[in-house]
Structure formats: structure tokens, C-alpha cells
């Protein structure tokens, strides 16, 4: 490993690898570090991804990391009412169900091919400052402590990000903006291999249950609970086990693996940059508050951060002011949707099962070419004006 780089990217997930790729493509000498000994392991993810993202981030399709292709998504209420939406309208988590470990490695390979230096089993330990200015990172690589100098750090170190905290960027979350999740990969179940499914209501208070098919009889089946609901560590698993036990399509289910962890479901942060530092993806709290999906947002923000980092190196300007180019880029793409979905999430947490039934049956009845909060409110005004007041704070 060299002792000096233009850009160091911490974390080789989708956001980090994409940031490193675009920084290197732009001519910046780039280091990408991953704390684990294998990129793509210990993934906590439903593995859903929209087709359109791949074009936006110029990610070539590789069939080895596509497990299944989706035609759309279904939202199912506690009473069994179903709203179906095709893939084009279903958001950034519907299109492909991927093999996330292989996907992450493919993105890291693209970064390496673009010229980024990649080191695994290499963990950031702290930022190095001299006279109040960031000059590098202290790291441990393959068990060896060392210091590496740099001009820019891109934090792509996920939900538990330390880079943002070290740099003084406020990424703190309210308890209601944290979801606690558990997911099984189940086989020997009955599943529609062409549709993802989302179940709302009291089976998952403050969250929802998801099914992401991997094949005709195998799927990622998970549950997220609002952290304010969780009283004991095992609560998410107990809720999911209870739901699976009551689902006749899963009476013969067998577990292949289990993952658990937390994710952010907050409104967009006020800032994800400071002098010499940019945050991307989960580290920047860019997970969709309604769906919990983050792969697309990580790749898009990583692309924009990498481009801005390369430009900053060429101009010799690594200031927070210059990094507003990155802020403007990701916000123009994601901010309004993230804020709207956060507001919708806040409201969804308060709805009764009966209201969910009414809402989902209404959506199924009227159909929508363009699904948005505004259009849903218009439908409520026309068909269920008595419920409109319950939703008017979303305007």
C-alpha cells in the first residue's frame, strides 16, 4: 500500500466501490479499504434493485449476480387486500433480486479496473489532523497499524459509520428513525417468483414484512420493527416467526440463513459533507424511509461523490463549499422523495389495521398511473373523505 493518496474511500459496499470507481476514472489516485477479509460478506439486505439504476450509474449487467427478475410488487393489508404495481412504478427496490455478495464484488472489480487500489481486511481507526486540517487516516491493514495520507475521505462505512462522527458531521438519529430488522432466507415455500411482496399492519408495528423471491421456492423473508417498539433484543425475530407460523404458504419452510441489524429511516440530513469529507449511502442516512432500500441510493450518491472528489483534486479545492456540488447533485435526485417517504412512514406508524385495509383496497380499486402521496390524497378525498383529515399533514 502506498503512503499517500488523493482520495481514500472507507467501505467497499455499493456506495464505496462506486465512489472509488468514479474518483479513479476522474484521475484521482484512489484507495478503497474494506474492513472485512472478503468484499460482500455479512450483507444485511433484502437484495432488491431497480433496473433503471444500472443505467444511471453505468453499471454493466452481469447475470451471475441476478437471482431473479421481478415484474412488480404487491402491498398486502392485514385483512388481505392487495395493491399490485408494475416494476416501472414500484421504486428503487423492485426490478431485480440480486446476489448481493456477488454484486458487491462486481462493483469493487469495476473500481479496481478504473485504477483504484483496493485493500481488504483493512479498517479505519481515526482521522489524522494537523493544525485543524485533515491529512489522512490511521488504519490497521492485515493486522498492521499504519498511517495513510490523503486530501479527501469518502465515508461509505454503512449504518454504523464512524467517518461521519470523526469528521463532526451530525448523523444522529431519533429512536423513531431507526428500524430493527431480521431476515431469513427460506426455501421450500410457496412464492410468486415474479413479485416482491410487502405486508403492512400490526404484524410488524412501525415497520413491515417483506418477501423478495430468489427462485420459485426460495425467498428472502424479513421484518423491520420501529426501534421504539422493540422492548427486548429478540422482538423482531419473535414477530417474524409468529407471522411465518401463521402463513400457510410457509408451512414447510426451511431456513438457509439469518441476518439481523438496524437501518435508518429518517428524513434527509441537513448536511453530509464538511471540509475534506463526504458521506455516501447508508453512512449519509440515505436509506428510503418507507421501503428500507438503500442499494440504489448508495450507488447514485457514490457516483456523484466520486465525480466531485476527482474534480476537487484537479482544482485543489477540498472545502465544504466546493462539496456543495455533491450536495446539490444527490439532493436533486433523491431529497424530495426521501422527505416525502419519511413523512409517509411517520404517518404509517400511526395507522390501524382497519385504515390499512381501507387504504390498500382503495388503491387497488382506483389504480394509479403515477403513485405519489398527492395522488393517494386525491383518491382519499374522492372515495373516503372521512379519512382525509388523518392524512392531511402529508400535504
CSV table of C-alpha atoms in Angstrom, one decimal:
chain,number,residue,atom,x,y,z
A,1,UNK,CA,0.0,0.0,0.0
A,2,UNK,CA,1.2,3.5,-0.9
A,3,UNK,CA,1.5,6.0,1.9
A,4,UNK,CA,-0.3,8.8,0.1
A,5,UNK,CA,-3.4,9.1,-1.9
A,6,UNK,CA,-5.7,11.8,-3.3
A,7,UNK,CA,-8.9,10.1,-2.1
A,8,UNK,CA,-9.5,7.4,0.5
A,9,UNK,CA,-12.9,5.6,0.4
A,10,UNK,CA,-13.8,3.8,3.6
A,11,UNK,CA,-16.0,0.8,2.9
A,12,UNK,CA,-16.4,-1.4,-0.2
A,13,UNK,CA,-20.1,-1.7,-0.3
A,14,UNK,CA,-22.1,-0.4,-3.4
A,15,UNK,CA,-21.6,3.2,-2.4
A,16,UNK,CA,-17.9,3.0,-1.6
A,17,UNK,CA,-17.0,0.9,-4.7
A,18,UNK,CA,-18.9,3.2,-6.9
A,19,UNK,CA,-17.4,6.3,-5.4
A,20,UNK,CA,-13.9,4.8,-5.8
A,21,UNK,CA,-14.6,3.9,-9.4
A,22,UNK,CA,-15.7,7.4,-10.4
A,23,UNK,CA,-12.9,9.1,-8.4
A,24,UNK,CA,-10.3,6.9,-10.1
A,25,UNK,CA,-12.0,7.4,-13.5
A,26,UNK,CA,-11.7,11.1,-13.0
A,27,UNK,CA,-7.9,10.9,-12.5
A,28,UNK,CA,-7.7,10.9,-8.7
A,29,UNK,CA,-5.3,8.5,-7.0
A,30,UNK,CA,-7.8,6.5,-5.0
A,31,UNK,CA,-7.6,3.9,-2.2
A,32,UNK,CA,-10.6,1.8,-1.3
A,33,UNK,CA,-10.5,-0.1,2.0
A,34,UNK,CA,-12.8,-2.8,3.4
A,35,UNK,CA,-12.6,-3.9,7.0
A,36,UNK,CA,-13.7,-7.5,6.2
A,37,UNK,CA,-11.5,-10.1,4.6
A,38,UNK,CA,-13.9,-10.6,1.8
A,39,UNK,CA,-16.0,-8.0,0.0
A,40,UNK,CA,-19.7,-8.7,0.0
A,41,UNK,CA,-19.8,-10.8,3.2
A,42,UNK,CA,-22.1,-10.2,6.2
A,43,UNK,CA,-24.6,-8.4,4.0
A,44,UNK,CA,-27.8,-7.2,5.7
A,45,UNK,CA,-30.1,-6.6,2.7
A,46,UNK,CA,-33.3,-7.7,1.1
A,47,UNK,CA,-31.4,-7.6,-2.2
A,48,UNK,CA,-33.9,-5.7,-4.3
A,49,UNK,CA,-32.7,-3.4,-7.0
A,50,UNK,CA,-34.3,-1.3,-9.8
A,51,UNK,CA,-33.2,-1.8,-13.4
A,52,UNK,CA,-33.0,1.9,-14.1
A,53,UNK,CA,-30.2,2.4,-11.5
A,54,UNK,CA,-27.8,0.3,-13.5
A,55,UNK,CA,-28.2,2.7,-16.5
A,56,UNK,CA,-27.9,5.8,-14.3
A,57,UNK,CA,-24.7,4.6,-12.6
A,58,UNK,CA,-23.4,2.9,-15.8
A,59,UNK,CA,-23.2,-0.5,-14.1
A,60,UNK,CA,-23.0,-3.3,-16.7
A,61,UNK,CA,-25.4,-6.1,-16.1
A,62,UNK,CA,-23.8,-9.4,-15.1
A,63,UNK,CA,-26.2,-12.3,-15.0
A,64,UNK,CA,-24.1,-14.0,-12.3
A,65,UNK,CA,-25.4,-11.6,-9.7
A,66,UNK,CA,-29.0,-11.6,-10.8
A,67,UNK,CA,-31.0,-14.2,-8.9
A,68,UNK,CA,-34.5,-13.3,-10.2
A,69,UNK,CA,-36.2,-10.6,-12.3
A,70,UNK,CA,-39.4,-9.0,-11.0
A,71,UNK,CA,-42.5,-7.9,-12.9
A,72,UNK,CA,-43.7,-5.8,-10.0
A,73,UNK,CA,-44.6,-5.5,-6.3
A,74,UNK,CA,-47.6,-6.2,-4.2
A,75,UNK,CA,-48.6,-4.4,-1.0
A,76,UNK,CA,-50.9,-6.5,1.2
A,77,UNK,CA,-53.0,-5.2,4.1
A,78,UNK,CA,-53.8,-7.0,7.4
A,79,UNK,CA,-57.2,-8.0,6.0
A,80,UNK,CA,-55.7,-9.5,2.8
A,81,UNK,CA,-56.5,-6.6,0.4
A,82,UNK,CA,-53.8,-6.4,-2.3
A,83,UNK,CA,-52.5,-3.5,-4.3
A,84,UNK,CA,-50.3,-4.5,-7.2
A,85,UNK,CA,-47.9,-2.2,-9.1
A,86,UNK,CA,-45.7,-2.9,-12.1
A,87,UNK,CA,-41.9,-2.8,-11.9
A,88,UNK,CA,-41.6,0.6,-13.6
A,89,UNK,CA,-43.6,2.3,-10.8
A,90,UNK,CA,-42.5,0.2,-7.8
A,91,UNK,CA,-39.4,2.2,-6.8
A,92,UNK,CA,-35.7,1.5,-6.4
A,93,UNK,CA,-36.0,-1.9,-4.7
A,94,UNK,CA,-38.0,-3.7,-7.5
A,95,UNK,CA,-36.7,-4.9,-10.8
A,96,UNK,CA,-34.0,-7.5,-9.9
A,97,UNK,CA,-33.4,-9.6,-6.8
A,98,UNK,CA,-29.7,-9.9,-6.7
A,99,UNK,CA,-27.0,-12.0,-5.1
A,100,UNK,CA,-25.6,-9.1,-3.0
A,101,UNK,CA,-22.3,-10.6,-2.3
A,102,UNK,CA,-21.6,-11.2,-6.0
A,103,UNK,CA,-22.9,-7.7,-6.8
A,104,UNK,CA,-20.6,-6.0,-4.3
A,105,UNK,CA,-17.6,-7.8,-5.7
A,106,UNK,CA,-18.6,-6.9,-9.2
A,107,UNK,CA,-18.7,-3.2,-8.2
A,108,UNK,CA,-15.3,-3.5,-6.5
A,109,UNK,CA,-13.9,-5.1,-9.6
A,110,UNK,CA,-15.1,-2.1,-11.7
A,111,UNK,CA,-13.4,0.2,-9.2
A,112,UNK,CA,-10.1,-1.7,-9.5
A,113,UNK,CA,-10.3,-1.7,-13.3
A,114,UNK,CA,-10.8,2.1,-13.2
A,115,UNK,CA,-7.5,2.3,-11.3
A,116,UNK,CA,-8.5,2.3,-7.6
A,117,UNK,CA,-6.2,0.5,-5.2
A,118,UNK,CA,-8.2,-2.0,-3.1
A,119,UNK,CA,-7.2,-3.4,0.3
A,120,UNK,CA,-9.3,-5.9,2.3
A,121,UNK,CA,-9.1,-6.7,6.0
A,122,UNK,CA,-8.2,-3.0,6.4
A,123,UNK,CA,-10.1,-0.9,8.9
A,124,UNK,CA,-10.1,2.8,9.5
A,125,UNK,CA,-9.3,3.7,13.1
A,126,UNK,CA,-9.3,7.5,13.2
A,127,UNK,CA,-8.8,10.7,11.2
A,128,UNK,CA,-5.4,12.4,11.3
A,129,UNK,CA,-5.5,16.1,11.7
A,130,UNK,CA,-2.7,18.6,11.7
A,131,UNK,CA,-3.4,22.3,12.6
A,132,UNK,CA,-7.1,21.5,12.4
A,133,UNK,CA,-6.8,20.1,8.9
A,134,UNK,CA,-7.5,16.5,7.9
A,135,UNK,CA,-4.3,15.0,6.4
A,136,UNK,CA,-5.1,11.3,6.4
A,137,UNK,CA,-6.3,8.2,8.2
A,138,UNK,CA,-5.0,5.9,10.8
A,139,UNK,CA,-5.7,2.3,9.7
A,140,UNK,CA,-5.0,-1.3,10.5
A,141,UNK,CA,-4.3,-3.3,7.4
A,142,UNK,CA,-3.9,-7.1,7.7
A,143,UNK,CA,-3.1,-6.6,11.4
A,144,UNK,CA,-0.5,-3.9,10.8
A,145,UNK,CA,-1.2,-0.3,12.1
A,146,UNK,CA,-0.2,2.5,9.7
A,147,UNK,CA,-1.0,6.0,8.6
A,148,UNK,CA,-2.0,6.9,5.1
A,149,UNK,CA,-2.1,10.5,3.9
A,150,UNK,CA,-4.9,11.9,1.7
A,151,UNK,CA,-6.7,15.0,0.7
A,152,UNK,CA,-10.3,13.7,0.7
A,153,UNK,CA,-12.1,11.0,2.6
A,154,UNK,CA,-15.3,9.5,1.4
A,155,UNK,CA,-17.2,7.7,4.2
A,156,UNK,CA,-19.1,4.7,2.8
A,157,UNK,CA,-18.9,2.7,6.1
A,158,UNK,CA,-22.6,2.0,6.4
A,159,UNK,CA,-25.2,2.4,9.1
A,160,UNK,CA,-22.7,2.3,11.9
A,161,UNK,CA,-20.5,4.9,10.1
A,162,UNK,CA,-17.6,6.2,12.2
A,163,UNK,CA,-16.2,8.5,9.5
A,164,UNK,CA,-19.1,11.0,9.8
A,165,UNK,CA,-18.7,11.0,13.6
A,166,UNK,CA,-14.9,11.6,13.5
A,167,UNK,CA,-15.4,14.4,11.0
A,168,UNK,CA,-18.1,16.1,13.1
A,169,UNK,CA,-21.0,15.6,10.7
A,170,UNK,CA,-24.2,15.2,12.6
A,171,UNK,CA,-25.8,11.8,11.7
A,172,UNK,CA,-27.6,11.2,15.0
A,173,UNK,CA,-31.0,9.5,14.7
A,174,UNK,CA,-34.2,9.7,16.7
A,175,UNK,CA,-35.4,6.4,18.0
A,176,UNK,CA,-38.4,6.6,15.7
A,177,UNK,CA,-36.0,6.9,12.7
A,178,UNK,CA,-34.4,3.5,13.4
A,179,UNK,CA,-35.7,0.2,12.2
A,180,UNK,CA,-34.6,-3.0,13.7
A,181,UNK,CA,-34.6,-5.9,11.2
A,182,UNK,CA,-34.3,-9.6,10.9
A,183,UNK,CA,-34.4,-11.7,7.7
A,184,UNK,CA,-34.3,-15.4,6.8
A,185,UNK,CA,-33.5,-16.9,3.5
A,186,UNK,CA,-36.3,-19.6,3.3
A,187,UNK,CA,-36.7,-22.4,0.9
A,188,UNK,CA,-39.5,-25.0,0.4
A,189,UNK,CA,-42.1,-22.2,0.4
A,190,UNK,CA,-44.8,-21.1,-2.0
A,191,UNK,CA,-43.8,-17.8,-3.6
A,192,UNK,CA,-44.6,-15.9,-6.7
A,193,UNK,CA,-41.2,-15.7,-8.3
A,194,UNK,CA,-42.1,-12.5,-10.3
A,195,UNK,CA,-43.3,-10.3,-7.5
A,196,UNK,CA,-41.9,-8.8,-4.3
A,197,UNK,CA,-44.4,-8.6,-1.5
A,198,UNK,CA,-44.8,-6.1,1.4
A,199,UNK,CA,-47.1,-6.7,4.3
A,200,UNK,CA,-48.3,-3.8,6.5
A,201,UNK,CA,-50.0,-3.5,9.8
A,202,UNK,CA,-49.8,-4.8,13.4
A,203,UNK,CA,-47.8,-7.9,12.4
A,204,UNK,CA,-44.8,-5.6,12.2
A,205,UNK,CA,-45.6,-2.4,14.2
A,206,UNK,CA,-43.8,0.6,13.0
A,207,UNK,CA,-42.5,-1.3,10.0
A,208,UNK,CA,-43.4,-4.0,7.6
A,209,UNK,CA,-42.7,-7.6,6.4
A,210,UNK,CA,-41.1,-8.3,3.0
A,211,UNK,CA,-40.7,-11.2,0.6
A,212,UNK,CA,-38.0,-10.9,-2.1
A,213,UNK,CA,-38.1,-14.1,-4.2
A,214,UNK,CA,-34.8,-15.7,-5.2
A,215,UNK,CA,-36.4,-18.6,-7.1
A,216,UNK,CA,-39.7,-20.4,-7.5
A,217,UNK,CA,-39.5,-21.8,-3.9
A,218,UNK,CA,-36.8,-19.7,-2.2
A,219,UNK,CA,-37.0,-16.1,-0.9
A,220,UNK,CA,-35.6,-13.5,1.5
A,221,UNK,CA,-38.4,-13.1,4.1
A,222,UNK,CA,-37.8,-10.4,6.6
A,223,UNK,CA,-39.3,-8.0,9.0
A,224,UNK,CA,-38.5,-4.5,10.3
A,225,UNK,CA,-39.8,-3.0,13.5
A,226,UNK,CA,-39.7,0.6,14.6
A,227,UNK,CA,-36.9,0.7,17.2
A,228,UNK,CA,-39.3,2.5,19.6
A,229,UNK,CA,-41.5,-0.7,19.5
A,230,UNK,CA,-38.7,-3.1,20.4
A,231,UNK,CA,-38.5,-3.9,24.2
A,232,UNK,CA,-36.2,-6.8,24.0
A,233,UNK,CA,-33.5,-7.8,21.6
A,234,UNK,CA,-35.4,-10.8,20.3
A,235,UNK,CA,-38.6,-9.0,19.5
A,236,UNK,CA,-38.1,-8.7,15.7
A,237,UNK,CA,-37.4,-12.4,15.4
A,238,UNK,CA,-40.5,-13.3,17.5
A,239,UNK,CA,-42.7,-11.1,15.4
A,240,UNK,CA,-41.3,-12.7,12.2
A,241,UNK,CA,-41.5,-16.2,13.5
A,242,UNK,CA,-45.1,-15.7,14.5
A,243,UNK,CA,-46.1,-14.3,11.1
A,244,UNK,CA,-44.4,-17.2,9.3
A,245,UNK,CA,-46.1,-19.8,11.5
A,246,UNK,CA,-49.5,-18.4,10.5
A,247,UNK,CA,-48.7,-18.2,6.8
A,248,UNK,CA,-49.9,-21.4,5.0
A,249,UNK,CA,-47.5,-20.8,2.1
A,250,UNK,CA,-44.6,-21.3,4.5
A,251,UNK,CA,-45.8,-24.3,6.5
A,252,UNK,CA,-42.9,-26.4,5.1
A,253,UNK,CA,-40.3,-23.6,5.2
A,254,UNK,CA,-36.7,-24.4,5.9
A,255,UNK,CA,-34.1,-21.8,6.9
A,256,UNK,CA,-30.9,-21.4,4.9
A,257,UNK,CA,-29.5,-18.4,6.7
A,258,UNK,CA,-30.5,-15.5,9.0
A,259,UNK,CA,-29.3,-11.9,9.2
A,260,UNK,CA,-30.2,-9.1,11.7
A,261,UNK,CA,-29.3,-5.5,12.3
A,262,UNK,CA,-30.6,-1.9,12.1
A,263,UNK,CA,-31.1,0.7,9.4
A,264,UNK,CA,-32.0,4.4,9.3
A,265,UNK,CA,-35.5,5.5,8.2
A,266,UNK,CA,-35.1,9.3,8.7
A,267,UNK,CA,-35.7,12.5,6.8
A,268,UNK,CA,-32.7,13.7,4.7
A,269,UNK,CA,-29.8,15.1,6.8
A,270,UNK,CA,-29.1,18.8,6.8
A,271,UNK,CA,-25.5,18.1,5.5
A,272,UNK,CA,-23.5,15.1,4.6
A,273,UNK,CA,-20.2,17.0,4.0
A,274,UNK,CA,-17.6,19.0,5.7
A,275,UNK,CA,-14.1,20.2,4.7
A,276,UNK,CA,-12.4,17.2,3.0
A,277,UNK,CA,-15.1,14.7,3.8
A,278,UNK,CA,-18.2,13.4,2.0
A,279,UNK,CA,-20.6,10.7,3.2
A,280,UNK,CA,-22.5,8.4,0.8
A,281,UNK,CA,-25.2,5.8,1.0
A,282,UNK,CA,-26.1,4.3,4.4
A,283,UNK,CA,-23.4,6.4,6.1
A,284,UNK,CA,-25.2,9.5,4.9
A,285,UNK,CA,-28.6,8.1,6.1
A,286,UNK,CA,-29.9,7.8,2.5
A,287,UNK,CA,-32.0,4.7,3.0
A,288,UNK,CA,-35.6,5.0,1.8
A,289,UNK,CA,-37.7,5.6,5.0
A,290,UNK,CA,-40.7,3.7,3.5
A,291,UNK,CA,-39.1,0.7,1.9
A,292,UNK,CA,-35.8,0.4,3.8
A,293,UNK,CA,-34.0,0.0,0.5
A,294,UNK,CA,-30.6,1.6,0.1
A,295,UNK,CA,-28.6,0.0,-2.7
A,296,UNK,CA,-29.7,2.4,-5.4
A,297,UNK,CA,-29.2,5.4,-3.3
A,298,UNK,CA,-25.7,4.2,-2.3
A,299,UNK,CA,-24.7,3.8,-5.9
A,300,UNK,CA,-26.1,7.1,-7.1
A,301,UNK,CA,-24.6,9.1,-4.2
A,302,UNK,CA,-21.3,7.2,-4.6
A,303,UNK,CA,-21.2,8.1,-8.3
A,304,UNK,CA,-21.8,11.8,-7.5
A,305,UNK,CA,-19.3,11.9,-4.7
A,306,UNK,CA,-16.6,10.2,-6.8
A,307,UNK,CA,-17.1,12.7,-9.6
A,308,UNK,CA,-16.9,15.7,-7.3
A,309,UNK,CA,-13.8,14.3,-5.5
A,310,UNK,CA,-12.0,13.9,-8.8
A,311,UNK,CA,-12.9,17.4,-9.8
A,312,UNK,CA,-11.8,18.8,-6.4
A,313,UNK,CA,-8.4,17.1,-6.7
A,314,UNK,CA,-7.8,18.7,-10.1
A,315,UNK,CA,-8.8,22.2,-8.8
A,316,UNK,CA,-7.1,21.8,-5.4
A,317,UNK,CA,-10.3,22.7,-3.5
A,318,UNK,CA,-11.5,20.2,-0.9
A,319,UNK,CA,-13.7,22.6,1.1
A,320,UNK,CA,-17.2,22.1,2.4
A,321,UNK,CA,-18.2,25.0,0.0
A,322,UNK,CA,-16.8,23.1,-3.0
A,323,UNK,CA,-18.5,19.9,-1.9
A,324,UNK,CA,-21.9,21.6,-2.2
A,325,UNK,CA,-21.7,20.4,-5.8
A,326,UNK,CA,-22.1,16.9,-4.4
A,327,UNK,CA,-24.9,18.0,-2.0
A,328,UNK,CA,-26.7,19.6,-4.9
A,329,UNK,CA,-26.3,16.5,-7.1
A,330,UNK,CA,-27.6,13.9,-4.7
A,331,UNK,CA,-30.4,16.1,-3.4
A,332,UNK,CA,-31.7,16.9,-6.8
A,333,UNK,CA,-32.0,13.2,-7.4
A,334,UNK,CA,-33.2,11.9,-4.0
A,335,UNK,CA,-34.1,14.5,-1.4
A,336,UNK,CA,-37.7,15.2,-2.2
A,337,UNK,CA,-38.6,11.5,-2.5
A,338,UNK,CA,-36.7,10.7,0.8
A,339,UNK,CA,-38.5,13.5,2.6
A,340,UNK,CA,-42.0,12.5,1.3
A,341,UNK,CA,-41.4,8.9,2.1
A,342,UNK,CA,-40.2,9.9,5.6
A,343,UNK,CA,-43.5,11.8,6.2
A,344,UNK,CA,-45.4,8.8,4.8
A,345,UNK,CA,-43.5,6.5,7.1
A,346,UNK,CA,-44.3,8.7,10.1
A,347,UNK,CA,-48.0,8.5,9.2
A,348,UNK,CA,-47.9,4.8,8.5
A,349,UNK,CA,-46.6,4.1,12.0
A,350,UNK,CA,-49.9,5.5,13.4
A,351,UNK,CA,-52.4,3.7,11.2
A,352,UNK,CA,-54.7,1.0,12.5
A,353,UNK,CA,-55.1,-2.3,10.6
A,354,UNK,CA,-58.6,-1.2,9.6
A,355,UNK,CA,-57.2,2.0,8.0
A,356,UNK,CA,-54.5,0.0,6.2
A,357,UNK,CA,-57.3,-2.2,4.8
A,358,UNK,CA,-59.3,0.8,3.6
A,359,UNK,CA,-56.2,2.4,2.0
A,360,UNK,CA,-54.9,-0.7,0.2
A,361,UNK,CA,-58.4,-1.7,-1.1
A,362,UNK,CA,-58.8,1.9,-2.4
A,363,UNK,CA,-55.5,1.8,-4.2
A,364,UNK,CA,-56.4,-1.5,-5.8
A,365,UNK,CA,-59.9,-0.1,-6.8
A,366,UNK,CA,-58.8,3.1,-8.4
A,367,UNK,CA,-55.5,2.2,-9.9
A,368,UNK,CA,-52.8,4.8,-10.5
A,369,UNK,CA,-50.5,5.7,-13.4
A,370,UNK,CA,-48.3,7.7,-11.1
A,371,UNK,CA,-48.1,6.7,-7.4
A,372,UNK,CA,-47.5,9.6,-5.1
A,373,UNK,CA,-48.6,11.0,-1.8
A,374,UNK,CA,-50.6,13.7,-3.6
A,375,UNK,CA,-52.4,11.2,-5.8
A,376,UNK,CA,-53.3,9.0,-2.9
A,377,UNK,CA,-54.7,12.0,-1.0
A,378,UNK,CA,-56.8,12.9,-4.1
A,379,UNK,CA,-58.2,9.3,-4.1
A,380,UNK,CA,-59.0,9.5,-0.4
A,381,UNK,CA,-60.7,12.9,-1.0
A,382,UNK,CA,-62.9,11.3,-3.6
A,383,UNK,CA,-63.7,7.9,-2.1
A,384,UNK,CA,-63.1,8.2,1.7
A,385,UNK,CA,-63.2,11.9,2.7
A,386,UNK,CA,-63.8,10.8,6.3
A,387,UNK,CA,-60.1,9.6,6.3
A,388,UNK,CA,-58.6,12.7,4.6
A,389,UNK,CA,-58.0,14.6,7.9
A,390,UNK,CA,-55.9,11.7,9.1
A,391,UNK,CA,-53.5,12.2,6.2
A,392,UNK,CA,-53.7,16.0,5.7
A,393,UNK,CA,-50.3,16.6,7.4
A,394,UNK,CA,-48.6,14.9,4.4
A,395,UNK,CA,-49.6,17.8,2.2
